[in-house]
Short mmCIF file of C-alpha atoms in Angstrom, two decimals:
data_model
loop_
_atom_site.label_atom_id
_atom_site.label_comp_id
_atom_site.label_asym_id
_atom_site.label_seq_id
_atom_site.Cartn_x
_atom_site.Cartn_y
_atom_site.Cartn_z
CA GLY G 14 -13.62 9.56 3.65
CA GLU G 15 -12.91 5.88 4.09
CA ASN G 16 -11.48 4.58 7.36
CA VAL G 17 -10.07 1.10 7.71
CA GLU G 18 -9.39 -0.47 11.14
CA GLN G 19 -7.26 -3.59 11.39
CA HIS G 20 -6.91 -6.05 14.29
CA PRO G 21 -4.81 -7.37 15.91
CA SER G 22 -1.73 -5.23 15.56
CA THR G 23 0.50 -8.21 16.42
CA LEU G 24 -0.17 -11.93 16.16
CA SER G 25 2.03 -14.75 17.28
CA VAL G 26 1.21 -18.34 16.24
CA GLN G 27 2.76 -21.72 16.39
CA GLU G 28 3.91 -23.20 13.06
CA GLY G 29 1.06 -25.20 11.64
CA ASP G 30 -1.66 -23.22 13.35
CA SER G 31 -4.07 -20.85 11.64
CA ALA G 32 -3.84 -17.06 11.69
CA VAL G 33 -6.80 -14.70 11.28
CA ILE G 34 -6.64 -10.93 10.71
CA LYS G 35 -9.81 -8.82 10.73
CA CYS G 36 -10.56 -5.44 9.13
CA THR G 37 -13.53 -3.16 9.20
CA TYR G 38 -14.28 -0.33 6.81
CA SER G 39 -16.58 2.68 7.04
CA ASP G 40 -17.67 3.52 3.47
CA SER G 41 -20.42 1.10 2.30
CA ALA G 42 -19.56 2.13 -1.32
CA SER G 43 -16.15 0.48 -1.13
CA ASN G 44 -15.99 -2.50 -3.48
CA TYR G 45 -12.41 -3.65 -3.72
CA PHE G 46 -10.40 -5.17 -0.80
CA PRO G 47 -6.84 -6.21 -1.31
CA TRP G 48 -4.41 -7.77 1.20
CA TYR G 49 -0.69 -7.07 1.01
CA LYS G 50 2.28 -8.78 2.71
CA GLN G 51 5.31 -6.77 3.52
CA GLU G 52 8.57 -8.23 4.73
CA LEU G 53 11.02 -6.07 6.63
CA GLY G 54 12.41 -3.30 4.48
CA LYS G 55 10.69 -4.59 1.35
CA ARG G 56 7.82 -3.46 -0.89
CA PRO G 57 4.26 -4.56 -0.07
CA GLN G 58 3.17 -7.52 -2.30
CA LEU G 59 -0.41 -8.39 -3.15
CA ILE G 60 -1.34 -11.82 -1.78
CA ILE G 61 -5.05 -11.89 -2.39
CA ASP G 62 -7.96 -9.55 -3.13
CA ILE G 63 -11.75 -9.73 -3.14
CA ARG G 64 -14.51 -7.70 -4.75
CA SER G 65 -17.85 -6.82 -3.29
CA ASN G 66 -19.76 -9.22 -5.48
CA VAL G 67 -17.94 -12.21 -3.89
CA GLY G 68 -18.23 -13.46 -0.31
CA GLU G 69 -15.11 -15.66 -0.12
CA LYS G 70 -11.98 -16.34 -2.13
CA LYS G 71 -9.25 -18.90 -1.58
CA ASP G 72 -5.76 -19.35 -2.92
CA GLN G 73 -3.99 -22.41 -1.45
CA ARG G 74 -3.42 -21.67 2.23
CA ILE G 75 -4.83 -18.18 2.09
CA ALA G 76 -8.51 -17.19 2.14
CA VAL G 77 -10.42 -13.93 2.40
CA THR G 78 -14.03 -13.49 3.49
CA LEU G 79 -16.18 -10.41 3.05
CA ASN G 80 -19.31 -9.41 4.94
CA LYS G 81 -20.73 -6.37 3.17
CA THR G 82 -23.61 -5.97 5.60
CA ALA G 83 -21.29 -5.71 8.58
CA LYS G 84 -18.60 -3.94 6.57
CA HIS G 85 -15.76 -6.25 7.60
CA PHE G 86 -13.41 -8.64 5.85
CA SER G 87 -10.91 -11.09 7.13
CA LEU G 88 -7.69 -12.87 6.06
CA HIS G 89 -7.23 -16.51 6.99
CA ILE G 90 -3.85 -18.26 6.74
CA THR G 91 -3.95 -22.03 7.41
CA GLU G 92 -0.99 -24.29 8.20
CA THR G 93 1.26 -21.39 8.88
CA GLN G 94 4.97 -21.56 8.04
CA PRO G 95 7.91 -19.48 9.24
CA GLU G 96 8.01 -17.73 5.85
CA ASP G 97 4.51 -16.35 6.60
CA SER G 98 6.14 -14.11 9.20
CA ALA G 99 5.67 -10.52 7.91
CA VAL G 100 3.43 -7.48 8.27
CA TYR G 101 0.03 -7.84 6.56
CA PHE G 102 -2.08 -4.88 5.47
CA CYS G 103 -5.65 -4.79 4.46
CA ALA G 104 -7.03 -2.01 2.28
CA ALA G 105 -10.29 -0.79 0.75
CA SER G 106 -11.24 1.31 -2.21
CA LYS G 107 -14.06 2.39 -4.47
CA THR G 108 -13.01 1.65 -8.02
CA THR G 109 -15.17 4.49 -9.24
CA ALA G 110 -12.97 6.92 -7.29
CA GLY G 111 -9.67 6.30 -9.05
CA ASN G 112 -8.83 3.29 -6.90
CA LYS G 113 -7.62 5.33 -3.96
CA LEU G 114 -6.64 2.64 -1.47
CA THR G 115 -7.14 3.32 2.24
CA PHE G 116 -4.91 0.98 4.29
CA GLY G 117 -5.33 -0.49 7.73
CA GLY G 118 -2.58 -0.06 10.27
CA GLY G 119 -1.09 -3.47 9.66
CA THR G 120 -0.67 -6.74 11.58
CA ARG G 121 2.74 -8.06 12.47
CA VAL G 122 2.57 -11.87 12.22
CA LEU G 123 5.25 -14.04 13.86
CA VAL G 124 5.14 -17.74 13.16
CA LYS G 125 7.16 -19.62 15.78
CA PRO G 126 8.87 -22.85 14.61
CA ASP M 23 6.09 -5.49 -9.74
CA GLY M 24 9.59 -5.70 -11.12
CA GLY M 25 8.44 -3.16 -13.65
CA ILE M 26 8.41 -0.31 -11.13
CA THR M 27 11.69 1.22 -10.09
CA GLN M 28 12.44 3.89 -7.48
CA SER M 29 15.62 5.73 -6.91
CA PRO M 30 17.56 6.35 -4.85
CA LYS M 31 17.13 3.52 -2.34
CA TYR M 32 18.44 5.74 0.49
CA LEU M 33 18.35 9.55 0.59
CA PHE M 34 19.70 11.90 3.19
CA ARG M 35 18.56 15.52 3.28
CA LYS M 36 19.49 18.51 5.31
CA GLU M 37 16.71 20.57 6.82
CA GLY M 38 15.50 23.32 4.43
CA GLN M 39 16.41 21.39 1.26
CA ASN M 40 13.99 20.11 -1.39
CA VAL M 41 14.54 16.63 -2.66
CA THR M 42 13.04 14.66 -5.55
CA LEU M 43 12.31 10.97 -5.47
CA SER M 44 12.14 9.15 -8.75
CA CYS M 45 9.50 6.57 -9.77
CA GLU M 46 9.43 4.92 -13.20
CA GLN M 47 7.28 2.08 -14.51
CA ASN M 48 7.36 0.10 -17.75
CA LEU M 49 4.02 -1.70 -17.23
CA ASN M 50 2.09 0.74 -19.48
CA HIS M 51 -0.07 1.55 -16.44
CA ASP M 52 -2.18 4.72 -16.54
CA ALA M 53 -2.43 5.29 -12.81
CA MET M 54 0.41 6.02 -10.40
CA TYR M 55 0.50 6.69 -6.66
CA TRP M 56 2.80 7.91 -3.87
CA TYR M 57 2.49 6.58 -0.35
CA ARG M 58 4.33 7.43 2.86
CA GLN M 59 4.98 4.77 5.49
CA ASP M 60 6.16 5.58 9.03
CA PRO M 61 7.67 2.93 11.28
CA GLY M 62 5.04 0.47 12.51
CA GLN M 63 2.27 2.15 10.62
CA GLY M 64 0.20 1.67 7.48
CA LEU M 65 0.53 3.45 4.14
CA ARG M 66 -0.91 6.92 3.68
CA LEU M 67 -1.63 8.34 0.20
CA ILE M 68 0.25 11.52 -0.70
CA TYR M 69 -0.71 12.07 -4.39
CA TYR M 70 -2.08 10.08 -7.25
CA SER M 71 -2.40 10.46 -10.98
CA GLN M 72 -4.85 8.66 -13.23
CA ILE M 73 -3.62 10.03 -16.47
CA VAL M 74 -0.72 12.05 -17.91
CA ASN M 75 -0.77 15.75 -17.03
CA ASP M 76 -3.30 15.25 -14.28
CA PHE M 77 -2.93 14.44 -10.55
CA GLN M 78 -4.90 14.76 -7.33
CA LYS M 79 -3.99 15.29 -3.73
CA GLY M 80 -4.23 12.34 -1.35
CA ASP M 81 -4.75 12.42 2.41
CA ILE M 82 -1.37 13.96 3.32
CA ALA M 83 -0.33 16.17 0.37
CA GLU M 84 0.92 19.20 2.37
CA GLY M 85 4.66 19.75 1.85
CA TYR M 86 4.83 17.58 -1.26
CA SER M 87 4.54 18.18 -4.99
CA VAL M 88 4.41 15.93 -8.04
CA SER M 89 4.35 16.05 -11.84
CA ARG M 90 3.14 13.62 -14.46
CA GLU M 91 4.60 14.75 -17.75
CA LYS M 92 5.14 11.21 -19.06
CA LYS M 93 3.07 8.08 -18.58
CA GLU M 94 6.13 6.18 -17.27
CA SER M 95 7.28 8.70 -14.69
CA PHE M 96 5.76 10.21 -11.53
CA PRO M 97 8.47 12.03 -9.53
CA LEU M 98 7.69 13.26 -5.95
CA THR M 99 9.34 16.35 -4.51
CA VAL M 100 9.58 16.66 -0.74
CA THR M 101 9.77 20.35 -0.06
CA SER M 102 11.14 22.21 2.98
CA ALA M 103 7.50 22.87 3.97
CA GLN M 104 7.18 19.23 4.95
CA LYS M 105 7.91 19.35 8.70
CA ASN M 106 8.61 15.69 9.34
CA PRO M 107 9.75 14.14 6.08
CA THR M 108 11.73 11.18 7.49
CA ALA M 109 9.88 8.13 6.28
CA PHE M 110 9.78 5.26 3.80
CA TYR M 111 8.28 6.40 0.48
CA LEU M 112 6.54 3.90 -1.83
CA CYS M 113 5.42 4.46 -5.38
CA ALA M 114 2.78 2.23 -6.99
CA SER M 115 1.00 1.86 -10.28
CA SER M 116 -2.13 0.23 -11.59
CA ALA M 117 -3.67 -0.22 -14.99
CA GLY M 118 -6.33 2.30 -14.02
CA LEU M 119 -9.15 0.40 -15.55
CA ALA M 120 -12.30 -0.79 -13.78
CA GLY M 121 -11.69 -4.36 -12.65
CA ALA M 122 -7.98 -4.03 -13.21
CA ASP M 123 -7.18 -1.98 -10.15
CA THR M 124 -4.42 -4.02 -8.50
CA GLN M 125 -1.67 -1.71 -7.34
CA TYR M 126 1.94 -2.88 -7.74
CA PHE M 127 4.59 -1.28 -5.55
CA GLY M 128 8.13 -0.18 -6.25
CA PRO M 129 11.01 -1.03 -3.83
CA GLY M 130 10.75 2.22 -1.96
CA THR M 131 13.03 5.10 -1.00
CA ARG M 132 14.02 5.65 2.62
CA LEU M 133 14.39 9.37 3.27
CA THR M 134 16.20 10.61 6.32
CA VAL M 135 16.46 14.27 7.30
CA LEU M 136 19.66 15.08 9.15
#
């Protein structure tokens, strides 16, 4: 089955700097890649997603890039703010397989003021 | 995601007891999912259902059971066969259609075995 690796496990950045989280996946048939943000004790919330027919997607300070050949995708957060501090999860799925998401292990991001 | 509710928020269980976690959605979504989250770890899929009266095992189904008698409801039972049930349980739903596969999560139930 699918395996998703996420790095780094923790990331500390200064407010205003950029943060980058990287994920690799194993199943070349995966075609949907969402990113979730989870604050302590709360539910994961979708922040951005990308499909395999697109190489890059941006939404304000957040962008995701996908390299299908290398089977990796990355989350980029620019101009980080203290409210960006949370755990971020990447995931992958094949939409032909009932959208079973396989999650990475998570990255704890701390934005220092 | 305000259309997905889980209850209770906290649940305490004695060893050997079965407990049932509730998940309800009013989003008219066809697909529903149960995940388990352990401290400092990612989410692992327990069971999922793409349509009423049908469900499939996920990656860690042993010791759990589900039912899907209504579109809105997907309860999860943690049985005494689950050896280490203490965890945060998250329910999710999606429209279930190709291209509309975003999963929305409920607020979660934190289960503790005493």
